[in-house]
Structures are given as C-alpha cells and as structure tokens.
Coordinates of C-alpha atoms and ligand atoms in Angstrom, one line a residue:
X1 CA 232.2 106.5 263.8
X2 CA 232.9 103.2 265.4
X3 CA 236.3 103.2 267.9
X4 CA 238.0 100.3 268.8
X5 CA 239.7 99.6 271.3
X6 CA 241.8 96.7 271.4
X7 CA 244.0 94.9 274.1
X8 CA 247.6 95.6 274.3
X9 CA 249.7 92.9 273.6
X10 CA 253.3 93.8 273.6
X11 CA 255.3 92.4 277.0
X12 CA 254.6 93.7 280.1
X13 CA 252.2 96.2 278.6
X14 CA 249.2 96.9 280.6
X15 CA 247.7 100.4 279.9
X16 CA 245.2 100.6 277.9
X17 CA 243.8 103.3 275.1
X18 CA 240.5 104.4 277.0
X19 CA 239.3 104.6 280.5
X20 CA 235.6 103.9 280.8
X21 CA 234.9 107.7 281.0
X22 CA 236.5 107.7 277.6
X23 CA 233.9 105.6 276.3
X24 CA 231.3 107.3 277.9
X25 CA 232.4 110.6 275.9
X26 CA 232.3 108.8 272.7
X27 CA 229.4 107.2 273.2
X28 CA 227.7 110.0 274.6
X29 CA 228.7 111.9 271.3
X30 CA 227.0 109.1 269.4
X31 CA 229.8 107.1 268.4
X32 CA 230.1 103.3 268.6
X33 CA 232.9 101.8 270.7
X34 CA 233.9 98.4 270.3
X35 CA 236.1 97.2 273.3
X36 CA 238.0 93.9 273.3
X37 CA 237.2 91.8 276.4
X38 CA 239.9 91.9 278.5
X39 CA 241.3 95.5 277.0
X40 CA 241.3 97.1 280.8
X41 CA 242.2 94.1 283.0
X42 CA 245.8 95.5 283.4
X43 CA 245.2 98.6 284.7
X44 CA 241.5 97.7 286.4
X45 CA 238.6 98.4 284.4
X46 CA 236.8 95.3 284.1
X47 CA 234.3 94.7 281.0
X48 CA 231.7 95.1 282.7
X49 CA 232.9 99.0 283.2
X50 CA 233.1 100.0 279.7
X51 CA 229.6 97.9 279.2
X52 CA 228.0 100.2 281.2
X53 CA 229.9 103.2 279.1
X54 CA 228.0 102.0 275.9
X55 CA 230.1 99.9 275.0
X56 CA 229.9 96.4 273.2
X57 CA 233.1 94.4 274.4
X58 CA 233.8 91.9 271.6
X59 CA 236.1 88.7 271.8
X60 CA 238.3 88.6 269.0
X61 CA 240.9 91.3 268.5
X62 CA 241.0 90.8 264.4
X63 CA 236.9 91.5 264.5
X64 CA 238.1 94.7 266.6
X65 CA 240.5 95.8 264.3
X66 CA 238.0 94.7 261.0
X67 CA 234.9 96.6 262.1
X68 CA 236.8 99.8 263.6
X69 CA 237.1 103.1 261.6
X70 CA 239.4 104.3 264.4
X71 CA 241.9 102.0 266.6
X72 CA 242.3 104.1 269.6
X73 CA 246.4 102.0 271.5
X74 CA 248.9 103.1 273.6
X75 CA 251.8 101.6 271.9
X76 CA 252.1 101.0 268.6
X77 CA 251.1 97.9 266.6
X78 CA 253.7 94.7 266.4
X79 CA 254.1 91.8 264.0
X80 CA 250.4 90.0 265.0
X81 CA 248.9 93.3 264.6
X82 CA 250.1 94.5 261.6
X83 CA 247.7 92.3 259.4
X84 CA 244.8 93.7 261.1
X85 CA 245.1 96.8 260.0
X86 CA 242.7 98.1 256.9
X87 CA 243.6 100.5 254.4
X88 CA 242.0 104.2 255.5
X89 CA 241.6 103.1 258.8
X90 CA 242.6 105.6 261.8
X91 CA 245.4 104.5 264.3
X92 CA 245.5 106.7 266.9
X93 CA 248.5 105.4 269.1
X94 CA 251.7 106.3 270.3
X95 CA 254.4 104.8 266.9
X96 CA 257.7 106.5 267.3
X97 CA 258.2 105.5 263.9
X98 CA 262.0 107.0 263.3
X99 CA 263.6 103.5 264.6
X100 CA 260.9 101.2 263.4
X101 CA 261.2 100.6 259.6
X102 CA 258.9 97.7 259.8
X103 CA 256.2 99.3 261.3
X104 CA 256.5 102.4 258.7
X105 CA 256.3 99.9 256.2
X106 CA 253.6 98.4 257.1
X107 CA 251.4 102.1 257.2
X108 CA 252.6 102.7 254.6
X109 CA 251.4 99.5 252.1
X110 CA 248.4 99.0 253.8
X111 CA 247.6 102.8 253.5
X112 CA 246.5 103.3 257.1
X113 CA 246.1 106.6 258.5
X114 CA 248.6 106.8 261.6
X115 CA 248.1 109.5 263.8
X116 CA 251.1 109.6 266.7
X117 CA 250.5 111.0 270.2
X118 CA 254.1 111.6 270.2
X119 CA 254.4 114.3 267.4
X120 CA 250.8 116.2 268.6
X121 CA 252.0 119.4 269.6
X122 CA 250.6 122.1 271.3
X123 CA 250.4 126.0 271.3
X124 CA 253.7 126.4 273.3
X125 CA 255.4 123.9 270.7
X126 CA 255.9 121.0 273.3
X127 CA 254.2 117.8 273.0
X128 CA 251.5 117.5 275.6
X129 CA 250.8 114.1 274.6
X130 CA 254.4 113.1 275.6
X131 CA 254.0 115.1 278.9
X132 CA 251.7 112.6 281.2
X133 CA 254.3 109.9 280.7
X134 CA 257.2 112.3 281.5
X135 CA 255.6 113.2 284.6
X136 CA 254.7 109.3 285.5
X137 CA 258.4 108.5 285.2
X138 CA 259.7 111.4 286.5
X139 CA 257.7 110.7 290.0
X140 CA 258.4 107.0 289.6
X141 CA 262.1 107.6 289.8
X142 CA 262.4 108.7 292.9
X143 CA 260.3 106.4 294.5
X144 CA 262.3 103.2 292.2
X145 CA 265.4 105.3 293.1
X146 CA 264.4 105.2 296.3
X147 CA 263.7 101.4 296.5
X148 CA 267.2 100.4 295.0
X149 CA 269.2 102.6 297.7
X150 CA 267.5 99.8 300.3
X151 CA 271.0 97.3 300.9
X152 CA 268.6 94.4 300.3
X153 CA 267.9 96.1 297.0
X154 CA 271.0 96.7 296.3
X155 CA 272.2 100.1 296.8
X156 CA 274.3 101.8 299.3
X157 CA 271.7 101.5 302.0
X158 CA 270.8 105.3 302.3
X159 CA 267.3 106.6 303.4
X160 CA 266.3 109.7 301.2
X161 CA 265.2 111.9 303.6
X162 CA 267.7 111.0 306.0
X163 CA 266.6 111.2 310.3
X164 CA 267.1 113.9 312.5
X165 CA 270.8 114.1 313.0
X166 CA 271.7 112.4 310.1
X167 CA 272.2 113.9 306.8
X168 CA 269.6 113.2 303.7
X169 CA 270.3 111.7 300.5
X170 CA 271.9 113.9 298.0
X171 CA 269.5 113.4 294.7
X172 CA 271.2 115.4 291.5
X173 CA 268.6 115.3 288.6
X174 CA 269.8 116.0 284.9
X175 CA 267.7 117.9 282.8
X176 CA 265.1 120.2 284.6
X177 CA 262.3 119.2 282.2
X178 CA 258.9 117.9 282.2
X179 CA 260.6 114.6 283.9
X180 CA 263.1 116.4 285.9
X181 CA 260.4 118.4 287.8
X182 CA 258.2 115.7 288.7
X183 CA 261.0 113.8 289.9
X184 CA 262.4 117.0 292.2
X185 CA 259.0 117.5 293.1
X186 CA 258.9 114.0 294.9
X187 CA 262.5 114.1 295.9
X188 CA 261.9 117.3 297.7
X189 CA 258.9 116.2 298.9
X190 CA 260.8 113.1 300.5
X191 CA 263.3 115.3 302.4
X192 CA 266.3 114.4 300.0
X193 CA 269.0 117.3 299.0
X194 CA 268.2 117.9 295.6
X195 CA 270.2 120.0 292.9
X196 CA 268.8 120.1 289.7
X197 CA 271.4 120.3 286.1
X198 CA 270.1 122.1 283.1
X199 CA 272.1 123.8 280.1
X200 CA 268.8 125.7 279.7
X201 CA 268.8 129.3 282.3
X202 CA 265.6 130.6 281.9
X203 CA 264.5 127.4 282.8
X204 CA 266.7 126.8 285.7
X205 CA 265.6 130.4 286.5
X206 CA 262.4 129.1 286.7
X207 CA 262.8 126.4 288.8
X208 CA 264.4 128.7 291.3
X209 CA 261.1 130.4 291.3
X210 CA 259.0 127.5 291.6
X211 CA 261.4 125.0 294.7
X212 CA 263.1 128.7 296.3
X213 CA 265.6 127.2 299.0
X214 CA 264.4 123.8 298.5
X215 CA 266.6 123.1 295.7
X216 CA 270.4 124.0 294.4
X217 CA 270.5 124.5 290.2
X218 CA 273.6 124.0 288.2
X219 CA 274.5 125.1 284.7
X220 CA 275.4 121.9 283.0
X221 CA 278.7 120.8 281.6
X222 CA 281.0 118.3 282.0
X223 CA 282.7 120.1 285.2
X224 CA 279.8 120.6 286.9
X225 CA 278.3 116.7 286.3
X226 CA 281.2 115.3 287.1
X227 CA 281.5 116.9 290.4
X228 CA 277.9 116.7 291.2
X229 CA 277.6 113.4 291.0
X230 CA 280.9 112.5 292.9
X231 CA 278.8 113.1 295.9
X232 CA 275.3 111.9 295.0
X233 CA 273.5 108.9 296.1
X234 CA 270.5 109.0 293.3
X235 CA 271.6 110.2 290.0
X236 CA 268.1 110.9 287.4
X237 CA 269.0 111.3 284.0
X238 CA 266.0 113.0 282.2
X239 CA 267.9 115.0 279.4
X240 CA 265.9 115.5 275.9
X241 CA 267.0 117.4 272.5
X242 CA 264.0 117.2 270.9
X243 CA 264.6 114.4 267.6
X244 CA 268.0 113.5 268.8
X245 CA 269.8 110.9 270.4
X246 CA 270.7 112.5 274.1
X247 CA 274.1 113.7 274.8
X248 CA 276.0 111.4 277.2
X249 CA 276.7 113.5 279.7
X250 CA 277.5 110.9 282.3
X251 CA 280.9 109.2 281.0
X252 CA 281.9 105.6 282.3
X253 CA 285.2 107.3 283.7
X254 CA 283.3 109.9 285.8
X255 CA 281.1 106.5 287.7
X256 CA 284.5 105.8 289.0
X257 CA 283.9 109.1 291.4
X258 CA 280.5 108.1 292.0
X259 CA 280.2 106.3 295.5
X260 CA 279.3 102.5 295.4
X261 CA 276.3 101.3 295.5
X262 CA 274.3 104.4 294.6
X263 CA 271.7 104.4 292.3
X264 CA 271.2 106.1 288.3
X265 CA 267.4 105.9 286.8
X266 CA 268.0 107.2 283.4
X267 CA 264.8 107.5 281.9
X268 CA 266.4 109.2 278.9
X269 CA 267.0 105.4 278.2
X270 CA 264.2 105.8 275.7
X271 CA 266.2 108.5 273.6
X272 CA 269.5 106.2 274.0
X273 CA 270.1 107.8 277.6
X274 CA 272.2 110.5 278.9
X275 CA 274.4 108.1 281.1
X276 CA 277.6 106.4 279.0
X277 CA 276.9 102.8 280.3
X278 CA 273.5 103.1 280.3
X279 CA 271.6 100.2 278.3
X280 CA 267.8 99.4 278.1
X281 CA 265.9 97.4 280.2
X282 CA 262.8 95.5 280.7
X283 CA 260.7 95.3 284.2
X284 CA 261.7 91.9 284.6
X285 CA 265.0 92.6 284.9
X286 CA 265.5 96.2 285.6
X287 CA 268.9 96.8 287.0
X288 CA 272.9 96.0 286.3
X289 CA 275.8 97.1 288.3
X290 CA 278.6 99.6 285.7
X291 CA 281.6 100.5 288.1
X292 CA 279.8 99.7 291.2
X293 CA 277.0 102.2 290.3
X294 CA 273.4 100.3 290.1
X295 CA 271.5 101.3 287.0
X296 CA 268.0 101.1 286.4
X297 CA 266.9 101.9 282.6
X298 CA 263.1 100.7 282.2
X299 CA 262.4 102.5 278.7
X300 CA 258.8 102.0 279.8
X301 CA 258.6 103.1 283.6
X302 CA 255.1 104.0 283.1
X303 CA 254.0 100.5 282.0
X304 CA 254.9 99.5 286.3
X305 CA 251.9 101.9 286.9
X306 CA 249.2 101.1 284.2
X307 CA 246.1 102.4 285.8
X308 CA 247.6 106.1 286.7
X309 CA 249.0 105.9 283.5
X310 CA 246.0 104.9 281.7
X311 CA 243.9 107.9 283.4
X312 CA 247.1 110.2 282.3
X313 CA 247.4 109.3 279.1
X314 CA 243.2 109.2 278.3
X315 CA 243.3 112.7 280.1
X316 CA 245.6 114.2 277.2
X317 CA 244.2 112.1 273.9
X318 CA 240.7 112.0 274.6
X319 CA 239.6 115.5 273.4
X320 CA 241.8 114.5 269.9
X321 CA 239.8 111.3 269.8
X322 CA 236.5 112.7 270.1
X323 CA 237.3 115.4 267.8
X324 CA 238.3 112.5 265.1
X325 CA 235.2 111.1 266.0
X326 CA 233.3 113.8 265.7
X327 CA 234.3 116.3 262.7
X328 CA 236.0 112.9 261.0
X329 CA 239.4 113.1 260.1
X330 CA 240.0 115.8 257.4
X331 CA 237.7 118.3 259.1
X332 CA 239.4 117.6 262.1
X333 CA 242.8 118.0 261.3
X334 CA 241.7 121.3 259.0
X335 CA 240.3 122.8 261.9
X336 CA 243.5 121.5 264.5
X337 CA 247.0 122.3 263.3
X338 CA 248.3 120.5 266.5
X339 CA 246.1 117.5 265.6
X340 CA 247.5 117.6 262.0
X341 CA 250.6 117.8 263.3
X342 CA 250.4 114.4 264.6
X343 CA 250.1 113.0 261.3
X344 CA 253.2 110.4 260.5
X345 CA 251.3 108.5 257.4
X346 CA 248.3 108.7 255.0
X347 CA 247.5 107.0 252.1
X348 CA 250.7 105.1 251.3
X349 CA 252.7 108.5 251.8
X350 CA 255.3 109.4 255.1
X351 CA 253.8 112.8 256.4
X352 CA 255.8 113.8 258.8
X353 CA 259.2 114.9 257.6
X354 CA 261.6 113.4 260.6
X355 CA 260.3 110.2 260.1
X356 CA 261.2 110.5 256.0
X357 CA 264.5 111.6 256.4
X358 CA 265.5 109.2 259.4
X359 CA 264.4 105.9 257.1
X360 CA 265.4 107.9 253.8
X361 CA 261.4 107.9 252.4
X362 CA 260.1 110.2 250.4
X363 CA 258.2 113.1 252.6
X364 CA 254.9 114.3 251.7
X365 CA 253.3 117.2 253.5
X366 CA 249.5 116.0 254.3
X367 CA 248.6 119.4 253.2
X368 CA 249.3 118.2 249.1
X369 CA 247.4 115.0 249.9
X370 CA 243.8 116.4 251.2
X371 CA 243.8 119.7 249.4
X372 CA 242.2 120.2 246.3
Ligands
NAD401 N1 261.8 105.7 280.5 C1 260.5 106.0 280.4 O1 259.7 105.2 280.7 C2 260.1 107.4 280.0 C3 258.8 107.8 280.1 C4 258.5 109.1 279.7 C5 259.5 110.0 279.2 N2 260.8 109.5 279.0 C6 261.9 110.3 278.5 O2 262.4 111.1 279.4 C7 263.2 112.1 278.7 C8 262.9 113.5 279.3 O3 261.6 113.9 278.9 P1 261.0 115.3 279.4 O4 259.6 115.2 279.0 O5 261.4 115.6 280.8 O6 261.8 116.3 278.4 P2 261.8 117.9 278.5 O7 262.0 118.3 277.1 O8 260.6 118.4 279.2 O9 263.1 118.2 279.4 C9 264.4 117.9 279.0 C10 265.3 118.8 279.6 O10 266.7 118.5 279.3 C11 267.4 119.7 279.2 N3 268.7 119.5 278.5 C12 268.9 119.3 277.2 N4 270.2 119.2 277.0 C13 270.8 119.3 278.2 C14 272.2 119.2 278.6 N5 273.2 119.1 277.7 N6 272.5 119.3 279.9 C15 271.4 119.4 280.8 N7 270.2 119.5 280.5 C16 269.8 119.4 279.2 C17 266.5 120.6 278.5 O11 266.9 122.0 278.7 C18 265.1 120.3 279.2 O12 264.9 121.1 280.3 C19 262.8 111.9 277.3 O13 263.8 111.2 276.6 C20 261.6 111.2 277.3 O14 261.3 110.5 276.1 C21 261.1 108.2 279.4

C-alpha cells in the first residue's frame, strides 16, 4: 500500500500523523510511505528522520494526497484539503464529523473512505484512540492551571503545593475520567489538596483505591459543586457523556462564590464544556476573566505539546494503520470489529449511525455495503 502522510495545516496545529518509528513499521512491512517535507517540523522530526525510515519525503501536499491509497492526519481535512481527496481513498484521521456538515459532505461525494480515531473502540467499549489526548490534557491542566495562579499570570497568586507552614492549593477536578486522573495524578504529585467529583461510584470507588488518603471524592450534584468550588483555587472541568453535549454543572451564579482570581481549565470545552461561562479558545489567546474567575478553554490543549502528543497518538493508531496496510481495508475491518467500528463513511454512504442522525443523512451499516 502506499501511506501518506501529509503536513497539518489547520492553525496552530503541529502534531503530526506518524513518528519516524511509524514509518519504519510500515515500511518494514513493505509498504511505501510518502511523507510531505516539512510533515514533522512541529513536533521535531526533521525529513531527514523519516528518510532514513524508508521513506520518500515529497514536496507538494496535492502529489501526497494524489498518489496515497491511505492518508494517515491527526485532524481532519479543511477547505484546501478537501479537493485532494480521491474517491476510495483511506483517511485515517481524527473527523468528529457530528458538527461538521461540510466535511461529511465532502466524504461523502467524493466517496472517500473515512476512518475516525475518535469512534475506534475497544474491548471495554471506551475509545482508546480518544484516550492519549485525554491524558495529555488532563496533565497539561494542572501544570496551565498552575501557570495562570502566578499574579503576573493572572490568577490569585497561589503556589500549588503550598510551603511548609502554609496551606496548598485546593484543586477540585470534575469528572474522575480518563482526563480527570491524569490531572489528579499531577496535582497530587505537585502537593495540591485535591478532591475529585464524579456521579459515577464505582469509579470514585476506584479512585479511592488507586490515590488512598491522597485524595477526597465527592458524589456530584449541584450541592456538592457548588460548595466545592467555593473554596478552590483550580477548578478542572473534564466531564464526558459519551455523544452529548456535557451538562453544565458549573453555573455563572455559583462563580460568584468562587474566590477571585482562581483559575477553571475546562477541557470539556471540546464537548461544549461543563462550566456555564465557559467559551472556546485558541492558544493565542487562551484565557478571559467571567465573575472574576480566569478561564482557560483551549479545545486543543494537546496541540501546546505536539511532540508528546505525536508519540501518544502514533502509539494508539499505529497497529490500526499497519493492519490497513497490511490485510487492506475490508479484510481488516472483517477481522477487527473495533477497527470497523471506526468507520464514519464509505462509498458515498454515512456509516456510522450518530453521525446520520445528528446531520439528518441516511445511515448505512458498512456491514450491507461490503457483504455479498
Ligand atoms: N480540550 C482538549 O484539548 C481536550 C483533549 C482531550 C480530551 N478532551 C475532552 O475532555 C473531556 C473528558 O474526557 P475523558 O477522556 O476524561 O472522558 P471520560 O469518559 O474518561 O471521563 C468522563 C468522566 O465524567 C464523569 N461524569 C459524567 N457526568 C458527570 C456528572 N454529571 N458529574 C460528574 N462527573 C460526570 C464520568 O462518570 C466519567 O468518569 C471530553 O470532553 C474530551 O473530549 C479535551
């Protein structure tokens, strides 16, 4: 098969879809990889890195995109991109396609074959492709949390874990997820006081287990929030419900309680956030002031850290892209249900049934379309 791997062009993006080991296992397995020159420069891997992985770095993106049988991203494709892409090829690429009617569209008449990293699920039922970036922005809020308590920064002038005599930060973390942990893992680690809020007990249960003393858990509701964060210095909202907007379990009248000049880092910003007053924004300008409170909601935290995410993110989708490569695509998915399941269009048809009833299309399991 021949991969390519193009540069990432939307702003401020600077992961890219392979490291150079992930060209090596390609080409190792026989396959061609085409890289685009340039591809790695954001997060470090100069061309002369995936040259000596087997690869052939090209100039052009659209001779990239012409030649490839597989377009290995991280994000999906936008407007100069969407002519590039061929009819049958592979796109193997984060798309959240729900919001983005264009980009469905666009699969969808030129009868590409887009395979999302965020719908690939795994034995347990979660998303493991999902999972790297939750646990990139889940450490990175502490330490950005961290950074905007500074005064110079703009927050109340706290130091997380405190000095000997003088109490730590209190840190209360919303949702005890994939994101959650990571961030209390750092928190903790920092010497911050740290209660954790989940409406889920067997998984607050768990966390118990896992942090002992270190930690204090709460059963969520609106009670408990509001009184949490009355007192806290670094508020993290990482709330999901799978498909759904998140709840807003911070209201704007409750961030009158909260004390100035403390900090919220909702990265549930990508699902709408779980904070009222919380609104998206870019790593240019990361931060606005609601009632006092400073709020940082980067929808794409991980993008600050391209190379940790790039080996992250190449750690979870390279074994799905070398099985593409190797089996091609409808032995592949025939033998990988988790694969298959990752499936959002093929041949001019929606496959994947939340993205058909979010933009009204038509859904058509994949399973009518490549069975005889
Ligand atoms: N901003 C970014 O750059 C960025 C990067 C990666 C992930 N994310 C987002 O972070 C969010 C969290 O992701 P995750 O992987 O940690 O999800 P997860 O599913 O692992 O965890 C979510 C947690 O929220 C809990 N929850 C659900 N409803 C709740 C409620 N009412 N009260 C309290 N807790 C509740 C769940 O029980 C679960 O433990 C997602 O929206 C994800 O897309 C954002």
């Amino acid at each position: 098969m021949i991969v390519g791997l193009p540069k990432e062009i939307k702003d401020n993006e600077y992961r890219v879809g392979l490291t150079p080991a992930g060209v090596r296992a390609l080409t190792d397995s026989g396959h061609q990889v085409l890289v685009e020159r340039g591809a790695g420069d954001g997060s470090g891997f100069e061309d002369a890195l995936y040259q000596r992985a087997g690869a052939t770095t090209i100039s052009s993106a659209a001779e990239v995109w012409a030649k490839a049988d597989m377009i290995v991203k991280v994000k999906e494709p936008i407007g100069p991109e969407y002519p590039l892409m061929r009819e049958g090829q592979l796109l193997f690429t984060y798309l959240h396609l729900a919001p983005d009617r264009e980009l469905t569209k666009q699969l969808l008449e030129r009868k590409v074959t887009g395979i999302a990293y965020e719908t690939i699920t795994d034995r347990n039922g979660s998303l493991p492709l999902l999972t790297p970036m939750s646990e990139v922005a889940g450490r990175m809020a502490i330490q950005v949390g961290a950074h905007y308590l500074e005064k110079m920064s703009g927050g109340r002038g706290i130091l997380l874990g405190g000095v000997p005599g003088v109490p730590a930060a209190r840190v209360v973390i919303i949702g005890g997820g994939g994101g959650g942990t990571n961030a209390a893992k750092i928190a903790v680690g920092m010497g911050a006081h740290v209660t954790i809020i989940d409406n889920n007990l067997d998984r607050l249960r768990e966390l118990d287990d896992i942090f002992l003393s270190k930690i204090s858990t709460l059963a969520s509701s609106a009670y408990m929030i509001h009184d949490a964060i009355s007192q806290a210095d670094l508020i993290i909202g990482a709330v999901l419900v799978p498909g759904a907007s998140a709840p807003k379990l911070v209201t704007r009248a409750m961030l009158k309680d909260v004390p100035n000049g403390a900090v919220i880092v909702d990265v549930a910003v990508d699902q709408g956030g779980c904070i009222e007053t919380t609104h998206p924004t870019t790593h240019s300008n990361p931060t606005y002031y609601v009632e006092g409170v400073l709020h940082y909601c980067v929808a794409n935290m991980p993008g600050a850290v391209p190379r940790t995410s790039t080996f992250a993110l190449t750690n979870a989708t390279l074994p799905f892209a070398v099985k593409l490569a190797n089996k091609g695509f409808l032995k592949a998915i025939a033998s990988d249900p988790h694969l298959k399941a990752g499936i959002n269009t093929y041949a001019g048809h929606c496959t994947y049934e939340a993205v058909a009833v979010s933009q009204g299309l038509e859904y058509t399991p994949i399973d009518s379309l490549t069975k005889k």
